[in-house]
């Protein structure tokens, strides 16, 4: 998988289309009102979730949000306090881990240190009591899949971190599970390897068509890998959607903030239109008509969010009805090569962050500290945030 | 702060001298052709021949070995089970008390362990008629009892440092609980069990106090025989015996060290 040809293949998700929007489709994994309470805390609080065949579903959240507990309940290491879990229409809630058609890749990889790479991969097949010849064949197939054929006889302590990760992956996939669970699959790898492995994982999933459920705390990892993301906080899902949906249409401040930077303005609702709400920003008094699918009662306090890359920065005022415009002074800027990030102090005194692509080739900065600028954004880009 | 190397080396030399000169002196005197221990009377090996003809010592040595092997094996089995239970059963009621009680024999004065076991054996005999007499059996039981604690501690610390997800991974891959213990847990704690066994073996071979309390007539272990001989004055025979013991132990350590080295080489080769 390391050869560049394969990385350059167009990435298509093995999950065709958007089955979660298609009512005729039946979900492959059904988590129904599952809770897990420990003696003094509720780790997972009445969670329901449908995952479709062939999806690469990501559960995203900070530490202690209950995502690992949910994964462990899917694997069978923790019994849920209440609720049921179905896979392919079979109730697996009370099934022990060794009987579930699910395999897991552990965060620590958990490669057996006293077995060679090939023995590690063969372990699950031996427990399945497959014929020797078939085990051999499948081990070879798996070794080839993760490009470890030359390392078959090595012991885990003679492998690098990335190779151990691939052993763990091959071992989990060798049993051809219906669902593969991945617990922070890339967390233990360094940055470069992580990016490469990310593409390998997607290619692999694409080729095999196995349903993947990934747990991670890294929003970038979640966005690049997933068909859909469920954002988890304090034991419940706060938003579930495609990477685009959770990034561009976050339901609240927490989700918006979790996926990158966002400028947030406090505002008051002053009216409702067709699929829009009209609000007034507290600091500047600017009126904005922002897109929103449901009506909000007048006088409600809400927040308006705008992503830094949606803001335009210029020395001259842009023209056009659709723009919301404000003025300010460049207080700070950071040059990243491909883009610049500006911190602009608006005339009302608050700091607004702007990220701008460097379209022009120029060694000089286009804008300098203390430059007077106009900030503008397309009203369509205003996100109404509840709470 | 910089210490002069001369100072460091002389301290090192002093430390080693303190440890090994008595042993070398003893080994040297085992070849001394004189009845008097402190007077050099020329080189001889006659004490070794005398030793080999001394049935009392040979019998005691054999008995000691027998007791040590049996009690070390029993202690390893029981201690491993105890270690597994302590590590795996989670937070059950009274866990702290139990783990304290398992470790207690480590700090208990031997005199007390010995005396209490003697009292136990006597009252057992009165109540059930068993053990009919005290001897090799009772010493073996006594040694198993206290050596078990050492094995449990060694095994438990190995288990505590083991990645719990290894066992979960095995279970996830289709291993039933019994398979998981057999395929994963045991191979990984075998080094700890081996060192526990060696520890138990050494402790048993070495023990004088508990054996003296729990043994009976006609069953004297090697330390007991040596101790009773020394009470009548150190004879070169005892020196010869000690030299042999040291030779055997050194050989064992050398073989073990060589094996470890070989393993490390093959792991990195």
PDB file of N, CA, C and O in Angstrom, chain B residues 176-236:
ATOM      1  N   UNK B 176     -11.847 -18.387  23.531  1.00  0.00           N
ATOM      2  CA  UNK B 176     -12.674 -18.503  24.724  1.00  0.00           C
ATOM      3  C   UNK B 176     -11.790 -18.249  25.938  1.00  0.00           C
ATOM      4  O   UNK B 176     -10.575 -18.333  25.838  1.00  0.00           O
ATOM      5  N   UNK B 177     -12.419 -17.929  27.087  1.00  0.00           N
ATOM      6  CA  UNK B 177     -11.600 -17.572  28.259  1.00  0.00           C
ATOM      7  C   UNK B 177     -10.469 -18.564  28.537  1.00  0.00           C
ATOM      8  O   UNK B 177      -9.344 -18.159  28.837  1.00  0.00           O
ATOM      9  N   UNK B 178     -10.752 -19.871  28.397  1.00  0.00           N
ATOM     10  CA  UNK B 178      -9.701 -20.851  28.660  1.00  0.00           C
ATOM     11  C   UNK B 178      -8.562 -20.709  27.645  1.00  0.00           C
ATOM     12  O   UNK B 178      -7.384 -20.719  27.995  1.00  0.00           O
ATOM     13  N   UNK B 179      -8.926 -20.532  26.346  1.00  0.00           N
ATOM     14  CA  UNK B 179      -7.911 -20.349  25.302  1.00  0.00           C
ATOM     15  C   UNK B 179      -7.035 -19.143  25.608  1.00  0.00           C
ATOM     16  O   UNK B 179      -5.829 -19.190  25.427  1.00  0.00           O
ATOM     17  N   UNK B 180      -7.705 -18.072  26.037  1.00  0.00           N
ATOM     18  CA  UNK B 180      -6.981 -16.821  26.264  1.00  0.00           C
ATOM     19  C   UNK B 180      -5.924 -17.025  27.338  1.00  0.00           C
ATOM     20  O   UNK B 180      -4.767 -16.628  27.182  1.00  0.00           O
ATOM     21  N   UNK B 181      -6.296 -17.683  28.434  1.00  0.00           N
ATOM     22  CA  UNK B 181      -5.330 -17.937  29.502  1.00  0.00           C
ATOM     23  C   UNK B 181      -4.177 -18.793  28.980  1.00  0.00           C
ATOM     24  O   UNK B 181      -3.019 -18.515  29.237  1.00  0.00           O
ATOM     25  N   UNK B 182      -4.522 -19.835  28.237  1.00  0.00           N
ATOM     26  CA  UNK B 182      -3.521 -20.789  27.773  1.00  0.00           C
ATOM     27  C   UNK B 182      -2.630 -20.198  26.687  1.00  0.00           C
ATOM     28  O   UNK B 182      -1.424 -20.402  26.686  1.00  0.00           O
ATOM     29  N   UNK B 183      -3.236 -19.454  25.739  1.00  0.00           N
ATOM     30  CA  UNK B 183      -2.476 -18.961  24.581  1.00  0.00           C
ATOM     31  C   UNK B 183      -1.727 -17.663  24.865  1.00  0.00           C
ATOM     32  O   UNK B 183      -0.683 -17.411  24.276  1.00  0.00           O
ATOM     33  N   UNK B 184      -2.309 -16.839  25.692  1.00  0.00           N
ATOM     34  CA  UNK B 184      -1.747 -15.491  25.840  1.00  0.00           C
ATOM     35  C   UNK B 184      -1.162 -15.269  27.240  1.00  0.00           C
ATOM     36  O   UNK B 184       0.016 -14.962  27.377  1.00  0.00           O
ATOM     37  N   UNK B 185      -2.007 -15.449  28.268  1.00  0.00           N
ATOM     38  CA  UNK B 185      -1.563 -15.079  29.610  1.00  0.00           C
ATOM     39  C   UNK B 185      -0.385 -15.932  30.073  1.00  0.00           C
ATOM     40  O   UNK B 185       0.646 -15.395  30.479  1.00  0.00           O
ATOM     41  N   UNK B 186      -0.542 -17.262  29.981  1.00  0.00           N
ATOM     42  CA  UNK B 186       0.521 -18.124  30.487  1.00  0.00           C
ATOM     43  C   UNK B 186       1.868 -17.907  29.793  1.00  0.00           C
ATOM     44  O   UNK B 186       2.867 -17.706  30.470  1.00  0.00           O
ATOM     45  N   UNK B 187       1.912 -17.893  28.453  1.00  0.00           N
ATOM     46  CA  UNK B 187       3.220 -17.671  27.824  1.00  0.00           C
ATOM     47  C   UNK B 187       3.868 -16.356  28.261  1.00  0.00           C
ATOM     48  O   UNK B 187       5.085 -16.263  28.334  1.00  0.00           O
ATOM     49  N   UNK B 188       3.032 -15.374  28.561  1.00  0.00           N
ATOM     50  CA  UNK B 188       3.601 -14.077  28.912  1.00  0.00           C
ATOM     51  C   UNK B 188       4.054 -14.007  30.366  1.00  0.00           C
ATOM     52  O   UNK B 188       4.907 -13.198  30.708  1.00  0.00           O
ATOM     53  N   UNK B 189       3.461 -14.867  31.237  1.00  0.00           N
ATOM     54  CA  UNK B 189       3.916 -14.802  32.632  1.00  0.00           C
ATOM     55  C   UNK B 189       4.887 -15.934  32.972  1.00  0.00           C
ATOM     56  O   UNK B 189       5.363 -16.015  34.096  1.00  0.00           O
ATOM     57  N   UNK B 190       5.207 -16.779  31.980  1.00  0.00           N
ATOM     58  CA  UNK B 190       6.135 -17.879  32.279  1.00  0.00           C
ATOM     59  C   UNK B 190       7.495 -17.388  32.802  1.00  0.00           C
ATOM     60  O   UNK B 190       8.005 -17.947  33.772  1.00  0.00           O
ATOM     61  N   UNK B 191       8.065 -16.320  32.257  1.00  0.00           N
ATOM     62  CA  UNK B 191       9.328 -15.849  32.846  1.00  0.00           C
ATOM     63  C   UNK B 191       9.167 -15.498  34.336  1.00  0.00           C
ATOM     64  O   UNK B 191      10.034 -15.818  35.136  1.00  0.00           O
ATOM     65  N   UNK B 192       8.037 -14.862  34.657  1.00  0.00           N
ATOM     66  CA  UNK B 192       7.796 -14.512  36.056  1.00  0.00           C
ATOM     67  C   UNK B 192       7.623 -15.779  36.900  1.00  0.00           C
ATOM     68  O   UNK B 192       8.120 -15.859  38.029  1.00  0.00           O
ATOM     69  N   UNK B 193       6.934 -16.770  36.331  1.00  0.00           N
ATOM     70  CA  UNK B 193       6.757 -18.026  37.071  1.00  0.00           C
ATOM     71  C   UNK B 193       8.101 -18.713  37.277  1.00  0.00           C
ATOM     72  O   UNK B 193       8.372 -19.261  38.347  1.00  0.00           O
ATOM     73  N   UNK B 194       8.965 -18.652  36.246  1.00  0.00           N
ATOM     74  CA  UNK B 194      10.277 -19.289  36.366  1.00  0.00           C
ATOM     75  C   UNK B 194      11.097 -18.607  37.443  1.00  0.00           C
ATOM     76  O   UNK B 194      11.713 -19.275  38.292  1.00  0.00           O
ATOM     77  N   UNK B 195      11.082 -17.257  37.454  1.00  0.00           N
ATOM     78  CA  UNK B 195      11.881 -16.611  38.493  1.00  0.00           C
ATOM     79  C   UNK B 195      11.253 -16.836  39.862  1.00  0.00           C
ATOM     80  O   UNK B 195      11.963 -16.953  40.856  1.00  0.00           O
ATOM     81  N   UNK B 196       9.931 -16.932  39.905  1.00  0.00           N
ATOM     82  CA  UNK B 196       9.267 -17.273  41.164  1.00  0.00           C
ATOM     83  C   UNK B 196       9.672 -18.650  41.658  1.00  0.00           C
ATOM     84  O   UNK B 196       9.954 -18.851  42.840  1.00  0.00           O
ATOM     85  N   UNK B 197       9.752 -19.593  40.725  1.00  0.00           N
ATOM     86  CA  UNK B 197      10.146 -20.957  41.089  1.00  0.00           C
ATOM     87  C   UNK B 197      11.560 -20.966  41.647  1.00  0.00           C
ATOM     88  O   UNK B 197      11.838 -21.552  42.687  1.00  0.00           O
ATOM     89  N   UNK B 198      12.473 -20.269  40.952  1.00  0.00           N
ATOM     90  CA  UNK B 198      13.869 -20.226  41.404  1.00  0.00           C
ATOM     91  C   UNK B 198      13.981 -19.580  42.780  1.00  0.00           C
ATOM     92  O   UNK B 198      14.728 -20.033  43.645  1.00  0.00           O
ATOM     93  N   UNK B 199      13.185 -18.524  42.966  1.00  0.00           N
ATOM     94  CA  UNK B 199      13.190 -17.834  44.258  1.00  0.00           C
ATOM     95  C   UNK B 199      12.724 -18.786  45.352  1.00  0.00           C
ATOM     96  O   UNK B 199      13.366 -18.913  46.406  1.00  0.00           O
ATOM     97  N   UNK B 200      11.623 -19.490  45.070  1.00  0.00           N
ATOM     98  CA  UNK B 200      11.080 -20.426  46.050  1.00  0.00           C
ATOM     99  C   UNK B 200      12.073 -21.542  46.334  1.00  0.00           C
ATOM    100  O   UNK B 200      12.285 -21.929  47.487  1.00  0.00           O
ATOM    101  N   UNK B 201      12.707 -22.039  45.283  1.00  0.00           N
ATOM    102  CA  UNK B 201      13.697 -23.101  45.414  1.00  0.00           C
ATOM    103  C   UNK B 201      14.850 -22.659  46.324  1.00  0.00           C
ATOM    104  O   UNK B 201      15.238 -23.344  47.262  1.00  0.00           O
ATOM    105  N   UNK B 202      15.369 -21.466  46.043  1.00  0.00           N
ATOM    106  CA  UNK B 202      16.487 -20.943  46.826  1.00  0.00           C
ATOM    107  C   UNK B 202      16.086 -20.731  48.282  1.00  0.00           C
ATOM    108  O   UNK B 202      16.833 -21.075  49.196  1.00  0.00           O
ATOM    109  N   UNK B 203      14.890 -20.152  48.465  1.00  0.00           N
ATOM    110  CA  UNK B 203      14.442 -19.882  49.832  1.00  0.00           C
ATOM    111  C   UNK B 203      14.338 -21.174  50.617  1.00  0.00           C
ATOM    112  O   UNK B 203      14.735 -21.245  51.777  1.00  0.00           O
ATOM    113  N   UNK B 204      13.815 -22.212  49.971  1.00  0.00           N
ATOM    114  CA  UNK B 204      13.635 -23.489  50.646  1.00  0.00           C
ATOM    115  C   UNK B 204      14.989 -24.119  50.975  1.00  0.00           C
ATOM    116  O   UNK B 204      15.217 -24.609  52.082  1.00  0.00           O
ATOM    117  N   UNK B 205      15.890 -24.075  49.996  1.00  0.00           N
ATOM    118  CA  UNK B 205      17.213 -24.673  50.186  1.00  0.00           C
ATOM    119  C   UNK B 205      17.960 -23.981  51.319  1.00  0.00           C
ATOM    120  O   UNK B 205      18.760 -24.585  52.033  1.00  0.00           O
ATOM    121  N   UNK B 206      17.686 -22.703  51.457  1.00  0.00           N
ATOM    122  CA  UNK B 206      18.413 -21.815  52.339  1.00  0.00           C
ATOM    123  C   UNK B 206      17.878 -21.853  53.763  1.00  0.00           C
ATOM    124  O   UNK B 206      18.557 -21.484  54.709  1.00  0.00           O
ATOM    125  N   UNK B 207      16.628 -22.302  53.905  1.00  0.00           N
ATOM    126  CA  UNK B 207      15.925 -22.076  55.163  1.00  0.00           C
ATOM    127  C   UNK B 207      16.398 -22.988  56.285  1.00  0.00           C
ATOM    128  O   UNK B 207      16.485 -24.204  56.133  1.00  0.00           O
ATOM    129  N   UNK B 208      16.687 -22.371  57.419  1.00  0.00           N
ATOM    130  CA  UNK B 208      17.082 -23.140  58.600  1.00  0.00           C
ATOM    131  C   UNK B 208      16.009 -23.048  59.674  1.00  0.00           C
ATOM    132  O   UNK B 208      15.603 -24.058  60.262  1.00  0.00           O
ATOM    133  N   UNK B 209      15.495 -21.841  59.871  1.00  0.00           N
ATOM    134  CA  UNK B 209      14.632 -21.593  61.026  1.00  0.00           C
ATOM    135  C   UNK B 209      13.310 -22.362  60.914  1.00  0.00           C
ATOM    136  O   UNK B 209      12.954 -23.147  61.808  1.00  0.00           O
ATOM    137  N   UNK B 210      12.611 -22.175  59.803  1.00  0.00           N
ATOM    138  CA  UNK B 210      11.295 -22.804  59.665  1.00  0.00           C
ATOM    139  C   UNK B 210      11.441 -24.317  59.628  1.00  0.00           C
ATOM    140  O   UNK B 210      10.668 -25.050  60.250  1.00  0.00           O
ATOM    141  N   UNK B 211      12.487 -24.788  58.926  1.00  0.00           N
ATOM    142  CA  UNK B 211      12.717 -26.229  58.860  1.00  0.00           C
ATOM    143  C   UNK B 211      12.971 -26.793  60.252  1.00  0.00           C
ATOM    144  O   UNK B 211      12.457 -27.857  60.613  1.00  0.00           O
ATOM    145  N   UNK B 212      13.752 -26.074  61.062  1.00  0.00           N
ATOM    146  CA  UNK B 212      14.052 -26.561  62.413  1.00  0.00           C
ATOM    147  C   UNK B 212      12.772 -26.706  63.219  1.00  0.00           C
ATOM    148  O   UNK B 212      12.620 -27.639  64.011  1.00  0.00           O
ATOM    149  N   UNK B 213      11.852 -25.780  63.041  1.00  0.00           N
ATOM    150  CA  UNK B 213      10.601 -25.844  63.806  1.00  0.00           C
ATOM    151  C   UNK B 213       9.701 -26.988  63.339  1.00  0.00           C
ATOM    152  O   UNK B 213       9.073 -27.656  64.137  1.00  0.00           O
ATOM    153  N   UNK B 214       9.635 -27.164  62.022  1.00  0.00           N
ATOM    154  CA  UNK B 214       8.599 -28.050  61.506  1.00  0.00           C
ATOM    155  C   UNK B 214       9.100 -29.455  61.197  1.00  0.00           C
ATOM    156  O   UNK B 214       8.308 -30.327  60.864  1.00  0.00           O
ATOM    157  N   UNK B 215      10.416 -29.662  61.285  1.00  0.00           N
ATOM    158  CA  UNK B 215      10.910 -30.995  60.984  1.00  0.00           C
ATOM    159  C   UNK B 215      10.874 -31.870  62.239  1.00  0.00           C
ATOM    160  O   UNK B 215      10.651 -31.373  63.354  1.00  0.00           O
ATOM    161  N   UNK B 216      11.053 -33.141  62.012  1.00  0.00           N
ATOM    162  CA  UNK B 216      11.057 -34.055  63.143  1.00  0.00           C
ATOM    163  C   UNK B 216      12.327 -34.869  63.144  1.00  0.00           C
ATOM    164  O   UNK B 216      13.251 -34.612  62.367  1.00  0.00           O
ATOM    165  N   UNK B 217      12.345 -35.892  63.978  1.00  0.00           N
ATOM    166  CA  UNK B 217      13.531 -36.723  64.082  1.00  0.00           C
ATOM    167  C   UNK B 217      13.763 -37.443  62.759  1.00  0.00           C
ATOM    168  O   UNK B 217      12.826 -37.846  62.083  1.00  0.00           O
ATOM    169  N   UNK B 218      15.016 -37.528  62.374  1.00  0.00           N
ATOM    170  CA  UNK B 218      15.369 -38.310  61.193  1.00  0.00           C
ATOM    171  C   UNK B 218      15.219 -37.571  59.883  1.00  0.00           C
ATOM    172  O   UNK B 218      15.540 -38.120  58.844  1.00  0.00           O
ATOM    173  N   UNK B 219      14.677 -36.370  59.928  1.00  0.00           N
ATOM    174  CA  UNK B 219      14.554 -35.612  58.688  1.00  0.00           C
ATOM    175  C   UNK B 219      15.241 -34.262  58.850  1.00  0.00           C
ATOM    176  O   UNK B 219      14.603 -33.269  59.161  1.00  0.00           O
ATOM    177  N   UNK B 220      16.560 -34.277  58.658  1.00  0.00           N
ATOM    178  CA  UNK B 220      17.307 -33.033  58.794  1.00  0.00           C
ATOM    179  C   UNK B 220      17.703 -32.522  57.420  1.00  0.00           C
ATOM    180  O   UNK B 220      18.266 -33.268  56.610  1.00  0.00           O
ATOM    181  N   UNK B 221      17.402 -31.266  57.163  1.00  0.00           N
ATOM    182  CA  UNK B 221      17.799 -30.681  55.880  1.00  0.00           C
ATOM    183  C   UNK B 221      19.265 -30.282  55.975  1.00  0.00           C
ATOM    184  O   UNK B 221      19.850 -30.248  57.066  1.00  0.00           O
ATOM    185  N   UNK B 222      19.828 -29.960  54.837  1.00  0.00           N
ATOM    186  CA  UNK B 222      21.250 -29.626  54.786  1.00  0.00           C
ATOM    187  C   UNK B 222      21.608 -28.457  55.707  1.00  0.00           C
ATOM    188  O   UNK B 222      22.563 -28.563  56.484  1.00  0.00           O
ATOM    189  N   UNK B 223      20.866 -27.346  55.661  1.00  0.00           N
ATOM    190  CA  UNK B 223      21.216 -26.264  56.581  1.00  0.00           C
ATOM    191  C   UNK B 223      21.185 -26.712  58.044  1.00  0.00           C
ATOM    192  O   UNK B 223      22.016 -26.279  58.842  1.00  0.00           O
ATOM    193  N   UNK B 224      20.215 -27.570  58.361  1.00  0.00           N
ATOM    194  CA  UNK B 224      20.135 -28.041  59.744  1.00  0.00           C
ATOM    195  C   UNK B 224      21.381 -28.850  60.114  1.00  0.00           C
ATOM    196  O   UNK B 224      21.946 -28.686  61.201  1.00  0.00           O
ATOM    197  N   UNK B 225      21.835 -29.700  59.196  1.00  0.00           N
ATOM    198  CA  UNK B 225      23.026 -30.521  59.464  1.00  0.00           C
ATOM    199  C   UNK B 225      24.252 -29.636  59.611  1.00  0.00           C
ATOM    200  O   UNK B 225      25.036 -29.771  60.548  1.00  0.00           O
ATOM    201  N   UNK B 226      24.394 -28.702  58.696  1.00  0.00           N
ATOM    202  CA  UNK B 226      25.566 -27.811  58.752  1.00  0.00           C
ATOM    203  C   UNK B 226      25.569 -27.036  60.060  1.00  0.00           C
ATOM    204  O   UNK B 226      26.580 -26.942  60.757  1.00  0.00           O
ATOM    205  N   UNK B 227      24.404 -26.526  60.406  1.00  0.00           N
ATOM    206  CA  UNK B 227      24.308 -25.709  61.614  1.00  0.00           C
ATOM    207  C   UNK B 227      24.684 -26.528  62.854  1.00  0.00           C
ATOM    208  O   UNK B 227      25.433 -26.063  63.711  1.00  0.00           O
ATOM    209  N   UNK B 228      24.200 -27.764  62.882  1.00  0.00           N
ATOM    210  CA  UNK B 228      24.514 -28.573  64.066  1.00  0.00           C
ATOM    211  C   UNK B 228      25.991 -28.939  64.090  1.00  0.00           C
ATOM    212  O   UNK B 228      26.602 -29.043  65.142  1.00  0.00           O
ATOM    213  N   UNK B 229      26.588 -29.106  62.924  1.00  0.00           N
ATOM    214  CA  UNK B 229      28.022 -29.405  62.864  1.00  0.00           C
ATOM    215  C   UNK B 229      28.839 -28.207  63.328  1.00  0.00           C
ATOM    216  O   UNK B 229      29.816 -28.342  64.067  1.00  0.00           O
ATOM    217  N   UNK B 230      28.420 -27.019  62.858  1.00  0.00           N
ATOM    218  CA  UNK B 230      29.179 -25.820  63.195  1.00  0.00           C
ATOM    219  C   UNK B 230      29.139 -25.548  64.688  1.00  0.00           C
ATOM    220  O   UNK B 230      30.088 -25.037  65.276  1.00  0.00           O
ATOM    221  N   UNK B 231      28.040 -25.939  65.302  1.00  0.00           N
ATOM    222  CA  UNK B 231      27.935 -25.760  66.755  1.00  0.00           C
ATOM    223  C   UNK B 231      29.061 -26.496  67.495  1.00  0.00           C
ATOM    224  O   UNK B 231      29.511 -26.076  68.541  1.00  0.00           O
ATOM    225  N   UNK B 232      29.525 -27.595  66.869  1.00  0.00           N
ATOM    226  CA  UNK B 232      30.611 -28.356  67.472  1.00  0.00           C
ATOM    227  C   UNK B 232      31.964 -27.867  66.964  1.00  0.00           C
ATOM    228  O   UNK B 232      32.989 -28.481  67.191  1.00  0.00           O
ATOM    229  N   UNK B 233      31.969 -26.822  66.232  1.00  0.00           N
ATOM    230  CA  UNK B 233      33.209 -26.294  65.687  1.00  0.00           C
ATOM    231  C   UNK B 233      33.244 -26.484  64.184  1.00  0.00           C
ATOM    232  O   UNK B 233      32.793 -27.494  63.654  1.00  0.00           O
ATOM    233  N   UNK B 234      33.782 -25.450  63.462  1.00  0.00           N
ATOM    234  CA  UNK B 234      33.814 -25.512  62.013  1.00  0.00           C
ATOM    235  C   UNK B 234      34.833 -26.559  61.566  1.00  0.00           C
ATOM    236  O   UNK B 234      35.978 -26.534  61.995  1.00  0.00           O
ATOM    237  N   UNK B 235      34.387 -27.470  60.717  1.00  0.00           N
ATOM    238  CA  UNK B 235      35.335 -28.453  60.194  1.00  0.00           C
ATOM    239  C   UNK B 235      35.583 -28.142  58.729  1.00  0.00           C
ATOM    240  O   UNK B 235      34.722 -27.573  58.053  1.00  0.00           O
ATOM    241  N   UNK B 236      36.741 -28.506  58.194  1.00  0.00           N
ATOM    242  CA  UNK B 236      37.010 -28.274  56.775  1.00  0.00           C
ATOM    243  C   UNK B 236      36.006 -28.991  55.887  1.00  0.00           C
ATOM    244  O   UNK B 236      35.771 -28.568  54.748  1.00  0.00           O
TER     245      UNK B 236
END
